Structure formats: C-alpha cells, structure tokens
Short mmCIF file of C-alpha atoms in Angstrom, two decimals:
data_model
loop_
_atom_site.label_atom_id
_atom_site.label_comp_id
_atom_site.label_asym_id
_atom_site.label_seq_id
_atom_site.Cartn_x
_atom_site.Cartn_y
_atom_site.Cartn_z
CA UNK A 1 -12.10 57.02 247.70
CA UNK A 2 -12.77 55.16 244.32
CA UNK A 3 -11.28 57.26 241.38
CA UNK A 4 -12.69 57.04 238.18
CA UNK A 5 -14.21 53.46 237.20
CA UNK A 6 -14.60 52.30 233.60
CA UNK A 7 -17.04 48.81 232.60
CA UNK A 8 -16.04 46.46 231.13
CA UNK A 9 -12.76 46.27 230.61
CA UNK A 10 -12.46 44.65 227.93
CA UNK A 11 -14.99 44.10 225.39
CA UNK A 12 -15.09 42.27 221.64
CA UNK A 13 -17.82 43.10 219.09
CA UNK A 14 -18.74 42.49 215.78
CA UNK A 15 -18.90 44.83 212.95
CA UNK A 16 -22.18 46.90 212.45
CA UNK A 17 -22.79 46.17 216.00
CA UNK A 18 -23.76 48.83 218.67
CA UNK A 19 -21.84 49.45 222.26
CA UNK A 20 -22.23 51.18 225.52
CA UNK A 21 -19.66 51.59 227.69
CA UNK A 22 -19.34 53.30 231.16
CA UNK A 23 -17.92 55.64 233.46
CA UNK A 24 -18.63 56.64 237.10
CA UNK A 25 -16.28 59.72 237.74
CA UNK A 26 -14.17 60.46 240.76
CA UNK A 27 -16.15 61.35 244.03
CA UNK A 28 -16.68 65.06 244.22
CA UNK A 29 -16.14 65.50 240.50
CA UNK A 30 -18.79 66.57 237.98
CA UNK A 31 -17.42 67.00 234.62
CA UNK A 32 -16.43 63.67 232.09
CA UNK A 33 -14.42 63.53 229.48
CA UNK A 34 -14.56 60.46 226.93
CA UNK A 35 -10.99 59.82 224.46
CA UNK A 36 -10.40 57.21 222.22
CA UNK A 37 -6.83 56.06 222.07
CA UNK A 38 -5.85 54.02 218.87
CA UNK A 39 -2.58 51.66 219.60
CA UNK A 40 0.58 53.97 219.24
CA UNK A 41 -1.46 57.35 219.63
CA UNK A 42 -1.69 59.54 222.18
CA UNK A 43 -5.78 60.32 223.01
CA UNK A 44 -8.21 61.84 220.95
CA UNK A 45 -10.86 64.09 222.34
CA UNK A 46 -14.38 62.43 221.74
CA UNK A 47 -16.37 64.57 223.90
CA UNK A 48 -17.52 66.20 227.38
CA UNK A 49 -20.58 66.21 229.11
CA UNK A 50 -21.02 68.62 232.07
CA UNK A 51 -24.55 69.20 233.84
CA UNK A 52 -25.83 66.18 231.34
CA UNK A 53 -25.48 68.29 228.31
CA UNK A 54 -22.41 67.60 225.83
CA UNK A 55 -20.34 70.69 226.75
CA UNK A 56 -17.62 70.58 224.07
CA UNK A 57 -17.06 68.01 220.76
CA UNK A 58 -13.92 66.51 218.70
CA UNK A 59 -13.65 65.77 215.02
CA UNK A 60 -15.58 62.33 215.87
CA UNK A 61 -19.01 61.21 213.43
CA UNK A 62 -22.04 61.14 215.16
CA UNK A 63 -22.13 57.60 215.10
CA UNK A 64 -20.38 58.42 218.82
CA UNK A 65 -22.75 59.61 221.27
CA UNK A 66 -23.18 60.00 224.87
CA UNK A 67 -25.17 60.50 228.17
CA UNK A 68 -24.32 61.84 231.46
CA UNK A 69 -26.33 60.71 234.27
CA UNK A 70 -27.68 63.26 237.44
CA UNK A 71 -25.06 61.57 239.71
CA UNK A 72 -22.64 62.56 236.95
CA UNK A 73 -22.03 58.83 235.73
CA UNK A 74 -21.50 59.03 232.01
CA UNK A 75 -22.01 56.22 228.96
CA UNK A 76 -20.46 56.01 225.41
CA UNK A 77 -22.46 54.82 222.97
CA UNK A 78 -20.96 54.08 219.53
CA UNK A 79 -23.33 52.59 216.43
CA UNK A 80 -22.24 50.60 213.50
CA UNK A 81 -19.06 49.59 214.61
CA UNK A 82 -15.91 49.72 212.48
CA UNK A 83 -12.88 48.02 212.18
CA UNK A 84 -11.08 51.23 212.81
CA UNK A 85 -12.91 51.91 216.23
CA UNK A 86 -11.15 49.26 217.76
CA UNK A 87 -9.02 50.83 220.36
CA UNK A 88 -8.94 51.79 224.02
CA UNK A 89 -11.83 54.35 225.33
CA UNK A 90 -10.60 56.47 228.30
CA UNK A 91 -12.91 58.53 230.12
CA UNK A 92 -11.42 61.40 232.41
CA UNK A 93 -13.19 63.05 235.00
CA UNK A 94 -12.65 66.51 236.65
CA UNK A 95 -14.09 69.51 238.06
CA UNK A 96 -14.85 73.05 236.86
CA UNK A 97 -14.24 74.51 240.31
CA UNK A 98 -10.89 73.57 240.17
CA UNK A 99 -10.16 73.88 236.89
CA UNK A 100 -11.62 71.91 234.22
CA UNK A 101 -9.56 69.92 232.11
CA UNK A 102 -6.49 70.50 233.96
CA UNK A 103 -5.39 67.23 236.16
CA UNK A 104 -8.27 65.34 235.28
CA UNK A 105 -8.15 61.59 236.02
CA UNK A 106 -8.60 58.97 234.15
CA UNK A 107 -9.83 55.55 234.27
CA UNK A 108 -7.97 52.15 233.54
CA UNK A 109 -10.05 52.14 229.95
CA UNK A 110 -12.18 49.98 227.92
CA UNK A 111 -10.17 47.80 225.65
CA UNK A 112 -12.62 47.78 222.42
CA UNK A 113 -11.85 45.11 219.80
CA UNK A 114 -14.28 45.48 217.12
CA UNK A 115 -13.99 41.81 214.60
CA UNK B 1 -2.32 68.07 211.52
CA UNK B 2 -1.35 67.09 214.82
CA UNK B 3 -1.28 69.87 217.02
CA UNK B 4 0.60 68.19 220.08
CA UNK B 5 3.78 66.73 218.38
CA UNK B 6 6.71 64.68 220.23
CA UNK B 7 9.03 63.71 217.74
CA UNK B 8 10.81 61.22 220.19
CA UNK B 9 8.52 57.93 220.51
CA UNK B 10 11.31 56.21 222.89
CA UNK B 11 14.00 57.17 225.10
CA UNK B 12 16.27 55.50 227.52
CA UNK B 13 17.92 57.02 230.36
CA UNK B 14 20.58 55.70 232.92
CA UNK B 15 19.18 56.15 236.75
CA UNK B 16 19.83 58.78 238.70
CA UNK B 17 20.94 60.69 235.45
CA UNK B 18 18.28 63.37 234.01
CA UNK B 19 15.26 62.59 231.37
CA UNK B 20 14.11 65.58 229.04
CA UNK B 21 11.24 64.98 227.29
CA UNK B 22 10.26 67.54 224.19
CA UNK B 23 7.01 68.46 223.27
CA UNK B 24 5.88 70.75 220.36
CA UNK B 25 2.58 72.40 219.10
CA UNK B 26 1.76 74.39 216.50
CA UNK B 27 -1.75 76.09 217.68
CA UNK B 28 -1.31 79.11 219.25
CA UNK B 29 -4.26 79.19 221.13
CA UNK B 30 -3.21 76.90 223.12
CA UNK B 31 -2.49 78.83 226.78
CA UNK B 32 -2.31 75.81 229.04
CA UNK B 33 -0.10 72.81 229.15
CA UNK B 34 0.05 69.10 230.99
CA UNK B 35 1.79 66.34 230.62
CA UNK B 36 0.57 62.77 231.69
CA UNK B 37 2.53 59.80 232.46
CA UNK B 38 1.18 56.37 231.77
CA UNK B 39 1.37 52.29 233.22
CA UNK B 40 0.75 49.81 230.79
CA UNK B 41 -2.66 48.40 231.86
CA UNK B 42 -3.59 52.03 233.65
CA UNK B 43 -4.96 55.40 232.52
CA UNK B 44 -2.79 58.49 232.28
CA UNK B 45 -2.17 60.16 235.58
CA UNK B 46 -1.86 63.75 235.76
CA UNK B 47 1.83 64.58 236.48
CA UNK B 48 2.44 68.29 235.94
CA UNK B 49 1.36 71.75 234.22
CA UNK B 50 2.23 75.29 233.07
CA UNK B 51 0.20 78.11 231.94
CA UNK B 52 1.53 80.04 229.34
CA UNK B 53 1.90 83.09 231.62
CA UNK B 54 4.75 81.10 233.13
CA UNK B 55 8.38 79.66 231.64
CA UNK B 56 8.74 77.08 234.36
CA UNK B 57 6.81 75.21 236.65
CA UNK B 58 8.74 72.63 239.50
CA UNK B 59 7.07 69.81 241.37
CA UNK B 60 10.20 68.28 243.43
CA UNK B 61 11.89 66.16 240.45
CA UNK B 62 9.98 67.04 237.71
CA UNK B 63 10.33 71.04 236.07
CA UNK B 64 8.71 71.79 232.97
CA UNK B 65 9.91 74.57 230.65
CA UNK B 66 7.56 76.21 228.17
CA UNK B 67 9.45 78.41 225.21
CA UNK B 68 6.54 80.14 224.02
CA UNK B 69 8.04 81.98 221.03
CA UNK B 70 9.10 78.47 219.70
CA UNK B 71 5.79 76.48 220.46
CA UNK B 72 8.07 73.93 222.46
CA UNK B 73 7.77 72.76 225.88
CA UNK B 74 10.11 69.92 227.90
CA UNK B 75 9.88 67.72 230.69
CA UNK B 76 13.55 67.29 232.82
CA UNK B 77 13.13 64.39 235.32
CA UNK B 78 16.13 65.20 237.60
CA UNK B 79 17.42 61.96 238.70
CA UNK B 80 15.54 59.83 236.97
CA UNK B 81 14.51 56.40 239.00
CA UNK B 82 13.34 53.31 237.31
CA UNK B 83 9.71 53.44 238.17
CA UNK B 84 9.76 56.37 236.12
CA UNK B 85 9.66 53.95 233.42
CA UNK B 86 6.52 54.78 231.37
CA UNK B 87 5.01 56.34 228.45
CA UNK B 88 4.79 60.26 229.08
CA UNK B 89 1.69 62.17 226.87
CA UNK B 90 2.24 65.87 226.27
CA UNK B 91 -1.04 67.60 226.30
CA UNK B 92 -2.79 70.91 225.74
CA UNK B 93 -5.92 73.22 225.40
CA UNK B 94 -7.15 76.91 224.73
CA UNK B 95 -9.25 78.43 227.96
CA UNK B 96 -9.43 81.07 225.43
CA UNK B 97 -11.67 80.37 222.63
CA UNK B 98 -14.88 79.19 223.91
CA UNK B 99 -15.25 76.38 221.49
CA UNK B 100 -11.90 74.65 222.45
CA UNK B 101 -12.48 75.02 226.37
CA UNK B 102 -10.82 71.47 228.04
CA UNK B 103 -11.06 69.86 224.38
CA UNK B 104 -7.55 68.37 225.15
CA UNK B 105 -5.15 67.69 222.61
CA UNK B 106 -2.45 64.91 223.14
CA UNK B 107 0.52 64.25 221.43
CA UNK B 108 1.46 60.78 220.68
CA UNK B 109 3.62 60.14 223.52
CA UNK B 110 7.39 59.35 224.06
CA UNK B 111 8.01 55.97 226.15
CA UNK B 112 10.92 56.52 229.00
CA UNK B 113 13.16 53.63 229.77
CA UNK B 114 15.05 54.08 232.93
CA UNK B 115 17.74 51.95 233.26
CA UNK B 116 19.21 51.26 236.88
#
C-alpha cells in the first residue's frame, strides 16, 4: 500500500515564476492537506480540499491555490514566486470517517528553492 | 502569535533513560492534540494524541499528559532508544469552531538526541 506520494522532490525556480506541485493521498483516504514548512519551523497550514472544494484556509495570499482531483489527487499551485516561499511543501492526507485531521500522513515533501 | 509553542528547540537524552518533551498553546479552542515525530529526509509521522476530555493518553513507551488549566501538554518517552532520535512537532486544532476544523497548528518542534 503506497502512502502518500509527493512530485518532484525537489524543485528550483526563479522568481516571478509559477509552480505546481503534487500529491496522490494514501489509498482509502479522501481528504488533503497542503503545509508549507520554512527551515527551522514547524508547518504552516496552507489549505484543505475535501470532495474537490477547499474545505478550510490558513493566513496564506491567494497567490497559493489548489485543486483536488475526483480520485482525490491534489496540486499546489503557487504564482509569482518569492524568495520567501522557498521552503518544503508537505501535503497530508486523511479521512473524515476516521477522524479528520487527526493521524493524517504525510508525504516525504517538495523541497522548493525559489532563486 | 504562535499558538503551538515549544520553548525547547533541542534536547539530548541518555538511552534507556526518559525524554519529556513540553508543548504549550495559548488558544483555547483548541480541544484536540498530536504530536508528530520527524526523519530528516521524511514527512512527519503521526505518533500519538489526546483529546482534551482526557489528562493522559499511553501508547506502550510513549504517554502524553495534557494540563488543561495551564495550556501545557508533554511527551515522556520511557526508555528512550536511539532511533528515537528525531525532531518531535507538537500540534493542535479546534473540532469546535467550524472555521478552524483540522486547520492544524504546529509548533516549531524540539529535536531529541538519544544518546546510547
């Protein structure tokens, strides 16, 4: 049973740039939750789409956005990159029969390096 | 404001000897607890939780202890081994207020040396 897959793994971009990145969640699981973690922080909440449709939203601008897919894949798209959104982008997936947010499980992350 | 504090960014331990870990929030909305224990290179793995309507939760050698009237919580690793070497996360959310539902807050994290 795969867990929860995040591509690429590493990715470097250039300022003002746009990027996607991806998720496919754990088998059975239906709910995906997208953090940003900057080097010596814990996670930040970005979002989290249930039933495609953003379900709850962090203190993050709306240059963030995302998409969840009907087989519950999910993508993170971020416009006009900044300096300061260089970090590494976990996404968490879970489900809301069993609880939601509680042990949700995350993906190795994207390593962004924005340049 | 950080709502998910851990004051402690590093801690070392000798094996076999027990790890607390201290965790501290300031919302009090917050009615449900995790922590998360993380591998360079990996994402956090969920390692254990507690409801507020509980003081203490056990899962064989990790107990956490939630102090509600203080807004603290710990982690006791009883003994501690050297793979638990990692960075622990202290996490938590509101299933109360329908805006916060599974928006997760984490605190910065505290890295755990165990030493054999």
């Amino acid at each position: 049973d795969a867990g929860v897959t995040q591509s690429p793994t590493h990715l470097i971009k250039t300022r003002g740039q746009q990027v996607t990145l991806r998720c496919s969640p754990k088998s059975g699981h239906d709910t995906v939750s997208w953090y940003q973690q900057a080097l010596g922080q814990g996670p930040q909440f970005i979002f989290q789409y249930y039933e495609e449709e953003e379900r709850q939203r962090g203190n993050f601008p709306d240059r963030f956005s995302g998409h969840q897919f009907p087989n519950y894949s999910s993508e993170l798209n971020v416009n006009a990159l900044l300096l300061g959104d260089s970090a590494l982008y976990l996404c968490a997936s879970s489900s809301i029969l069993t609880g939601g947010a509680a042990e949700a499980f995350f993906g190795q992350g994207t390593r962004l390096t924005v340049v | 404001d950080q709502q998910v504090k851990q004051n402690s960014p590093s801690l070392s331990v000798q094996e076999g000897r027990i790890s607390i870990l201290n965790c501290d929030y300031t919302n009090s909305m917050f009615d449900y607890f995790l922590w998360y224990k993380k591998y360079p290179a990996e994402g956090p793995t969920f390692l254990i939780s507690i409801s507020s309507i509980k003081d203490k939760n056990e899962d064989g050698r990790f107990t956490v202890f939630l102090n509600k009237s203080a807004k603290h919580l710990s982690l006791h690793i009883v003994p501690s081994q050297p793979g638990d070497s990692a960075v622990y996360f202290c996490a938590a959310y509101s299933s109360l207020v329908e805006t916060s539902y599974d928006k997760v807050i984490f605190g910065p994290g505290t890295s755990l040396s165990v030493i054999p």
